[in-house]
PDB file of C-alpha atoms in Angstrom:
ATOM      1  CA  UNK A1096       1.232 -21.517  -0.614  1.00  0.00           C
ATOM      2  CA  UNK A1097      -0.709 -24.218   1.586  1.00  0.00           C
ATOM      3  CA  UNK A1098      -2.736 -26.804   0.461  1.00  0.00           C
ATOM      4  CA  UNK A1099      -5.691 -27.970   2.405  1.00  0.00           C
ATOM      5  CA  UNK A1100      -6.006 -31.821   3.087  1.00  0.00           C
ATOM      6  CA  UNK A1101      -6.404 -33.871   5.670  1.00  0.00           C
ATOM      7  CA  UNK A1102      -3.524 -35.841   6.939  1.00  0.00           C
ATOM      8  CA  UNK A1103      -4.915 -39.339   5.997  1.00  0.00           C
ATOM      9  CA  UNK A1104      -6.044 -37.520   2.821  1.00  0.00           C
ATOM     10  CA  UNK A1105      -1.757 -37.229   2.616  1.00  0.00           C
ATOM     11  CA  UNK A1106      -1.064 -40.289   3.371  1.00  0.00           C
ATOM     12  CA  UNK A1107      -3.049 -42.261   1.570  1.00  0.00           C
ATOM     13  CA  UNK A1108      -1.991 -41.017  -1.229  1.00  0.00           C
ATOM     14  CA  UNK A1109       1.475 -40.904  -0.728  1.00  0.00           C
ATOM     15  CA  UNK A1110       0.895 -44.869   0.865  1.00  0.00           C
ATOM     16  CA  UNK A1111      -0.914 -45.117  -2.557  1.00  0.00           C
ATOM     17  CA  UNK A1112       2.632 -43.804  -5.207  1.00  0.00           C
ATOM     18  CA  UNK A1113       4.534 -46.666  -2.765  1.00  0.00           C
ATOM     19  CA  UNK A1114       2.637 -49.412  -2.918  1.00  0.00           C
ATOM     20  CA  UNK A1115       2.623 -49.013  -6.243  1.00  0.00           C
ATOM     21  CA  UNK A1116       7.030 -48.094  -6.401  1.00  0.00           C
ATOM     22  CA  UNK A1117       7.837 -51.770  -6.916  1.00  0.00           C
ATOM     23  CA  UNK A1118       9.626 -51.974 -10.246  1.00  0.00           C
ATOM     24  CA  UNK A1119       8.666 -53.946 -13.166  1.00  0.00           C
ATOM     25  CA  UNK A1120       9.175 -53.674 -16.798  1.00  0.00           C
ATOM     26  CA  UNK A1121       6.925 -51.474 -17.427  1.00  0.00           C
ATOM     27  CA  UNK A1122       6.940 -49.402 -14.460  1.00  0.00           C
ATOM     28  CA  UNK A1123      11.433 -48.081 -14.786  1.00  0.00           C
ATOM     29  CA  UNK A1124      12.387 -46.840 -10.866  1.00  0.00           C
ATOM     30  CA  UNK A1125      12.557 -43.282 -12.763  1.00  0.00           C
ATOM     31  CA  UNK A1126       8.997 -43.039 -13.272  1.00  0.00           C
ATOM     32  CA  UNK A1127       8.687 -43.976  -9.366  1.00  0.00           C
ATOM     33  CA  UNK A1128      11.264 -41.085  -9.144  1.00  0.00           C
ATOM     34  CA  UNK A1129       9.252 -38.690 -10.977  1.00  0.00           C
ATOM     35  CA  UNK A1130       5.614 -39.121  -9.061  1.00  0.00           C
ATOM     36  CA  UNK A1131       6.904 -39.132  -5.329  1.00  0.00           C
ATOM     37  CA  UNK A1132       9.123 -36.041  -6.674  1.00  0.00           C
ATOM     38  CA  UNK A1133       5.536 -34.604  -7.935  1.00  0.00           C
ATOM     39  CA  UNK A1134       4.415 -34.847  -4.462  1.00  0.00           C
ATOM     40  CA  UNK A1135       7.853 -33.041  -2.933  1.00  0.00           C
ATOM     41  CA  UNK A1136       6.720 -30.413  -5.054  1.00  0.00           C
ATOM     42  CA  UNK A1137       2.767 -30.215  -3.278  1.00  0.00           C
ATOM     43  CA  UNK A1138       3.608 -31.382   0.401  1.00  0.00           C
ATOM     44  CA  UNK A1139       7.429 -28.507   0.570  1.00  0.00           C
ATOM     45  CA  UNK A1140       7.277 -25.050   0.954  1.00  0.00           C
ATOM     46  CA  UNK A1141       9.281 -22.485  -0.596  1.00  0.00           C
ATOM     47  CA  UNK A1142       9.814 -19.055   1.350  1.00  0.00           C
ATOM     48  CA  UNK A1143       8.826 -17.197  -1.830  1.00  0.00           C
ATOM     49  CA  UNK A1144       6.320 -19.606  -3.533  1.00  0.00           C
ATOM     50  CA  UNK A1145       5.816 -17.913  -7.239  1.00  0.00           C
ATOM     51  CA  UNK A1146       3.252 -19.271  -9.951  1.00  0.00           C
ATOM     52  CA  UNK A1147       5.929 -21.897 -12.022  1.00  0.00           C
ATOM     53  CA  UNK A1148       8.559 -24.244  -9.828  1.00  0.00           C
ATOM     54  CA  UNK A1149      10.936 -25.026 -11.714  1.00  0.00           C
ATOM     55  CA  UNK A1150      12.457 -28.734 -11.861  1.00  0.00           C
ATOM     56  CA  UNK A1151      15.227 -29.305 -13.147  1.00  0.00           C
ATOM     57  CA  UNK A1152      16.612 -32.590 -14.085  1.00  0.00           C
ATOM     58  CA  UNK A1153      20.735 -32.298 -14.046  1.00  0.00           C
ATOM     59  CA  UNK A1154      23.073 -33.416 -16.805  1.00  0.00           C
ATOM     60  CA  UNK A1155      21.370 -36.829 -18.869  1.00  0.00           C
ATOM     61  CA  UNK A1156      20.044 -40.079 -17.903  1.00  0.00           C
ATOM     62  CA  UNK A1157      16.117 -41.781 -17.701  1.00  0.00           C
ATOM     63  CA  UNK A1158      15.048 -38.943 -15.872  1.00  0.00           C
ATOM     64  CA  UNK A1159      15.459 -36.165 -18.118  1.00  0.00           C
ATOM     65  CA  UNK A1160      12.247 -38.738 -19.724  1.00  0.00           C
ATOM     66  CA  UNK A1161      10.028 -39.509 -17.648  1.00  0.00           C
ATOM     67  CA  UNK A1162       9.891 -35.898 -15.995  1.00  0.00           C
ATOM     68  CA  UNK A1163       8.617 -34.340 -19.406  1.00  0.00           C
ATOM     69  CA  UNK A1164       5.346 -35.688 -17.950  1.00  0.00           C
ATOM     70  CA  UNK A1165       5.187 -33.786 -15.297  1.00  0.00           C
ATOM     71  CA  UNK A1166       5.332 -30.604 -18.083  1.00  0.00           C
ATOM     72  CA  UNK A1167       2.917 -28.076 -17.018  1.00  0.00           C
ATOM     73  CA  UNK A1168       1.129 -29.962 -14.096  1.00  0.00           C
ATOM     74  CA  UNK A1169      -0.556 -28.345 -11.809  1.00  0.00           C
ATOM     75  CA  UNK A1170       1.040 -29.114  -7.954  1.00  0.00           C
ATOM     76  CA  UNK A1171      -1.478 -26.578  -6.571  1.00  0.00           C
ATOM     77  CA  UNK A1172      -1.505 -23.519  -7.624  1.00  0.00           C
ATOM     78  CA  UNK A1173       1.893 -24.226  -9.219  1.00  0.00           C
ATOM     79  CA  UNK A1174       2.504 -25.189 -12.673  1.00  0.00           C
ATOM     80  CA  UNK A1175       5.654 -27.628 -12.730  1.00  0.00           C
ATOM     81  CA  UNK A1176       7.796 -26.305 -15.397  1.00  0.00           C
ATOM     82  CA  UNK A1177      11.008 -29.182 -16.293  1.00  0.00           C
ATOM     83  CA  UNK A1178      13.988 -28.118 -17.617  1.00  0.00           C
ATOM     84  CA  UNK A1179      17.868 -29.903 -18.026  1.00  0.00           C
ATOM     85  CA  UNK A1180      20.367 -28.666 -16.754  1.00  0.00           C
ATOM     86  CA  UNK A1181      23.742 -28.473 -17.827  1.00  0.00           C
ATOM     87  CA  UNK A1182      25.907 -27.178 -15.060  1.00  0.00           C
ATOM     88  CA  UNK A1183      25.729 -25.743 -11.436  1.00  0.00           C
ATOM     89  CA  UNK A1184      25.163 -21.917 -12.428  1.00  0.00           C
ATOM     90  CA  UNK A1185      21.913 -22.726 -13.783  1.00  0.00           C
ATOM     91  CA  UNK A1186      20.807 -24.550  -9.794  1.00  0.00           C
ATOM     92  CA  UNK A1187      19.429 -20.949  -9.115  1.00  0.00           C
ATOM     93  CA  UNK A1188      17.176 -20.701 -12.251  1.00  0.00           C
ATOM     94  CA  UNK A1189      14.741 -24.240 -10.086  1.00  0.00           C
ATOM     95  CA  UNK A1190      13.094 -24.712  -7.028  1.00  0.00           C
ATOM     96  CA  UNK A1191      13.861 -28.662  -7.245  1.00  0.00           C
ATOM     97  CA  UNK A1192      16.741 -30.009  -8.562  1.00  0.00           C
ATOM     98  CA  UNK A1193      16.981 -33.911  -9.812  1.00  0.00           C
ATOM     99  CA  UNK A1194      20.473 -34.713  -8.900  1.00  0.00           C
ATOM    100  CA  UNK A1195      21.121 -38.342 -10.574  1.00  0.00           C
ATOM    101  CA  UNK A1196      24.246 -40.328  -8.545  1.00  0.00           C
ATOM    102  CA  UNK A1197      25.903 -40.381 -12.019  1.00  0.00           C
ATOM    103  CA  UNK A1198      27.064 -37.127 -11.155  1.00  0.00           C
ATOM    104  CA  UNK A1199      27.713 -36.795  -7.698  1.00  0.00           C
ATOM    105  CA  UNK A1200      31.267 -35.515  -7.853  1.00  0.00           C
ATOM    106  CA  UNK A1201      28.705 -32.050  -8.756  1.00  0.00           C
ATOM    107  CA  UNK A1202      27.698 -32.400  -5.207  1.00  0.00           C
ATOM    108  CA  UNK A1203      29.934 -29.670  -3.470  1.00  0.00           C
ATOM    109  CA  UNK A1204      29.260 -27.046  -6.485  1.00  0.00           C
ATOM    110  CA  UNK A1205      25.674 -27.512  -5.637  1.00  0.00           C
ATOM    111  CA  UNK A1206      25.323 -27.536  -2.434  1.00  0.00           C
ATOM    112  CA  UNK A1207      26.048 -23.778  -2.136  1.00  0.00           C
ATOM    113  CA  UNK A1208      23.980 -23.031  -4.935  1.00  0.00           C
ATOM    114  CA  UNK A1209      21.260 -24.405  -3.611  1.00  0.00           C
ATOM    115  CA  UNK A1210      21.591 -22.664   0.207  1.00  0.00           C
ATOM    116  CA  UNK A1211      21.696 -19.825  -1.481  1.00  0.00           C
ATOM    117  CA  UNK A1212      18.356 -20.236  -3.945  1.00  0.00           C
ATOM    118  CA  UNK A1213      16.160 -22.163  -1.116  1.00  0.00           C
ATOM    119  CA  UNK A1214      16.054 -25.512  -3.881  1.00  0.00           C
ATOM    120  CA  UNK A1215      15.178 -28.553  -2.500  1.00  0.00           C
ATOM    121  CA  UNK A1216      17.604 -31.405  -3.843  1.00  0.00           C
ATOM    122  CA  UNK A1217      17.276 -34.530  -4.309  1.00  0.00           C
ATOM    123  CA  UNK A1218      19.191 -37.464  -5.902  1.00  0.00           C
ATOM    124  CA  UNK A1219      19.464 -41.727  -5.736  1.00  0.00           C
ATOM    125  CA  UNK A1220      22.839 -41.723  -4.798  1.00  0.00           C
ATOM    126  CA  UNK A1221      24.307 -43.844  -1.823  1.00  0.00           C
ATOM    127  CA  UNK A1222      24.731 -40.840   2.035  1.00  0.00           C
ATOM    128  CA  UNK A1223      23.846 -38.191  -0.777  1.00  0.00           C
ATOM    129  CA  UNK A1224      22.286 -36.047   2.568  1.00  0.00           C
ATOM    130  CA  UNK A1225      25.642 -35.886   3.962  1.00  0.00           C
ATOM    131  CA  UNK A1226      26.476 -34.407   0.859  1.00  0.00           C
ATOM    132  CA  UNK A1227      23.552 -31.138   0.649  1.00  0.00           C
ATOM    133  CA  UNK A1228      21.110 -33.185  -0.850  1.00  0.00           C
ATOM    134  CA  UNK A1229      17.670 -32.506   1.130  1.00  0.00           C
ATOM    135  CA  UNK A1230      16.118 -36.064  -0.503  1.00  0.00           C
ATOM    136  CA  UNK A1231      17.257 -39.384  -1.892  1.00  0.00           C
ATOM    137  CA  UNK A1232      16.125 -42.520  -3.214  1.00  0.00           C
ATOM    138  CA  UNK A1233      16.912 -45.914  -2.208  1.00  0.00           C
ATOM    139  CA  UNK A1234      15.528 -49.291  -2.814  1.00  0.00           C
ATOM    140  CA  UNK A1235      14.827 -51.570   0.352  1.00  0.00           C
ATOM    141  CA  UNK A1236      12.391 -55.366  -0.993  1.00  0.00           C
ATOM    142  CA  UNK A1237      12.483 -54.780  -4.624  1.00  0.00           C
ATOM    143  CA  UNK A1238      10.463 -51.298  -3.562  1.00  0.00           C
ATOM    144  CA  UNK A1239      11.945 -47.120  -3.874  1.00  0.00           C
ATOM    145  CA  UNK A1240      11.864 -45.370  -0.366  1.00  0.00           C
ATOM    146  CA  UNK A1241      12.750 -41.907   0.177  1.00  0.00           C
ATOM    147  CA  UNK A1242      14.679 -40.606   3.032  1.00  0.00           C
ATOM    148  CA  UNK A1243      15.654 -36.874   4.245  1.00  0.00           C
ATOM    149  CA  UNK A1244      17.310 -34.584   5.491  1.00  0.00           C
ATOM    150  CA  UNK A1245      15.037 -32.124   7.588  1.00  0.00           C
ATOM    151  CA  UNK A1246      18.785 -30.095   8.293  1.00  0.00           C
ATOM    152  CA  UNK A1247      19.588 -30.216   5.195  1.00  0.00           C
ATOM    153  CA  UNK A1248      16.255 -28.212   4.255  1.00  0.00           C
ATOM    154  CA  UNK A1249      16.597 -25.726   6.787  1.00  0.00           C
ATOM    155  CA  UNK A1250      20.009 -25.028   5.546  1.00  0.00           C
ATOM    156  CA  UNK A1251      17.915 -24.799   1.849  1.00  0.00           C
ATOM    157  CA  UNK A1252      15.131 -22.592   3.233  1.00  0.00           C
ATOM    158  CA  UNK A1253      12.720 -25.136   3.177  1.00  0.00           C
ATOM    159  CA  UNK A1254       9.868 -27.028   5.000  1.00  0.00           C
ATOM    160  CA  UNK A1255       9.010 -30.186   4.351  1.00  0.00           C
ATOM    161  CA  UNK A1256       5.260 -31.602   5.628  1.00  0.00           C
ATOM    162  CA  UNK A1257       5.335 -33.286   9.002  1.00  0.00           C
ATOM    163  CA  UNK A1258       3.034 -36.199   6.534  1.00  0.00           C
ATOM    164  CA  UNK A1259       5.138 -36.512   3.789  1.00  0.00           C
ATOM    165  CA  UNK A1260       8.339 -37.163   6.350  1.00  0.00           C
ATOM    166  CA  UNK A1261       6.174 -39.193   8.307  1.00  0.00           C
ATOM    167  CA  UNK A1262       6.160 -42.299   4.923  1.00  0.00           C
ATOM    168  CA  UNK A1263      10.534 -41.114   4.575  1.00  0.00           C
ATOM    169  CA  UNK A1264      14.041 -42.442   6.736  1.00  0.00           C
ATOM    170  CA  UNK A1265      14.684 -39.078   8.835  1.00  0.00           C
ATOM    171  CA  UNK A1266      18.120 -39.425   8.312  1.00  0.00           C
ATOM    172  CA  UNK A1267      19.087 -36.799  10.470  1.00  0.00           C
TER     173      UNK A1267
END
């Protein structure tokens, strides 16, 4: 599926999201993660997109609550369905999976399944991209930013929009 938004429009949308990603009492970093993940869904191409896109949250974290705001939203022609994932065997039920830093010990089990099933793995742990994660959140100057591993994306059969990549730190 291809969404026809011009490069300038995409940049404005994401820049707007990043502009307001400064932490505050009213806005947790997980709210920011959730909003950015919606854009990752919109600007990633999967080999065989369906009518629904499943966003899995691995284990328990503040992301479980924040991501529920995306449940039922439309990302282009795909309906976002949010599910809590309790074990590695369920990874194949997702197209995008958030693995919180508290679950980083599971990367070695998740990465092979993610490659096999074309899953966009997102995390918030230092050096996560060295362990198969495609997009990783980090903080810089009190703002949430993200890095992308094009190598991991390609290994997982995913294509991330060049416009989205312009706003990220590319790690390989």
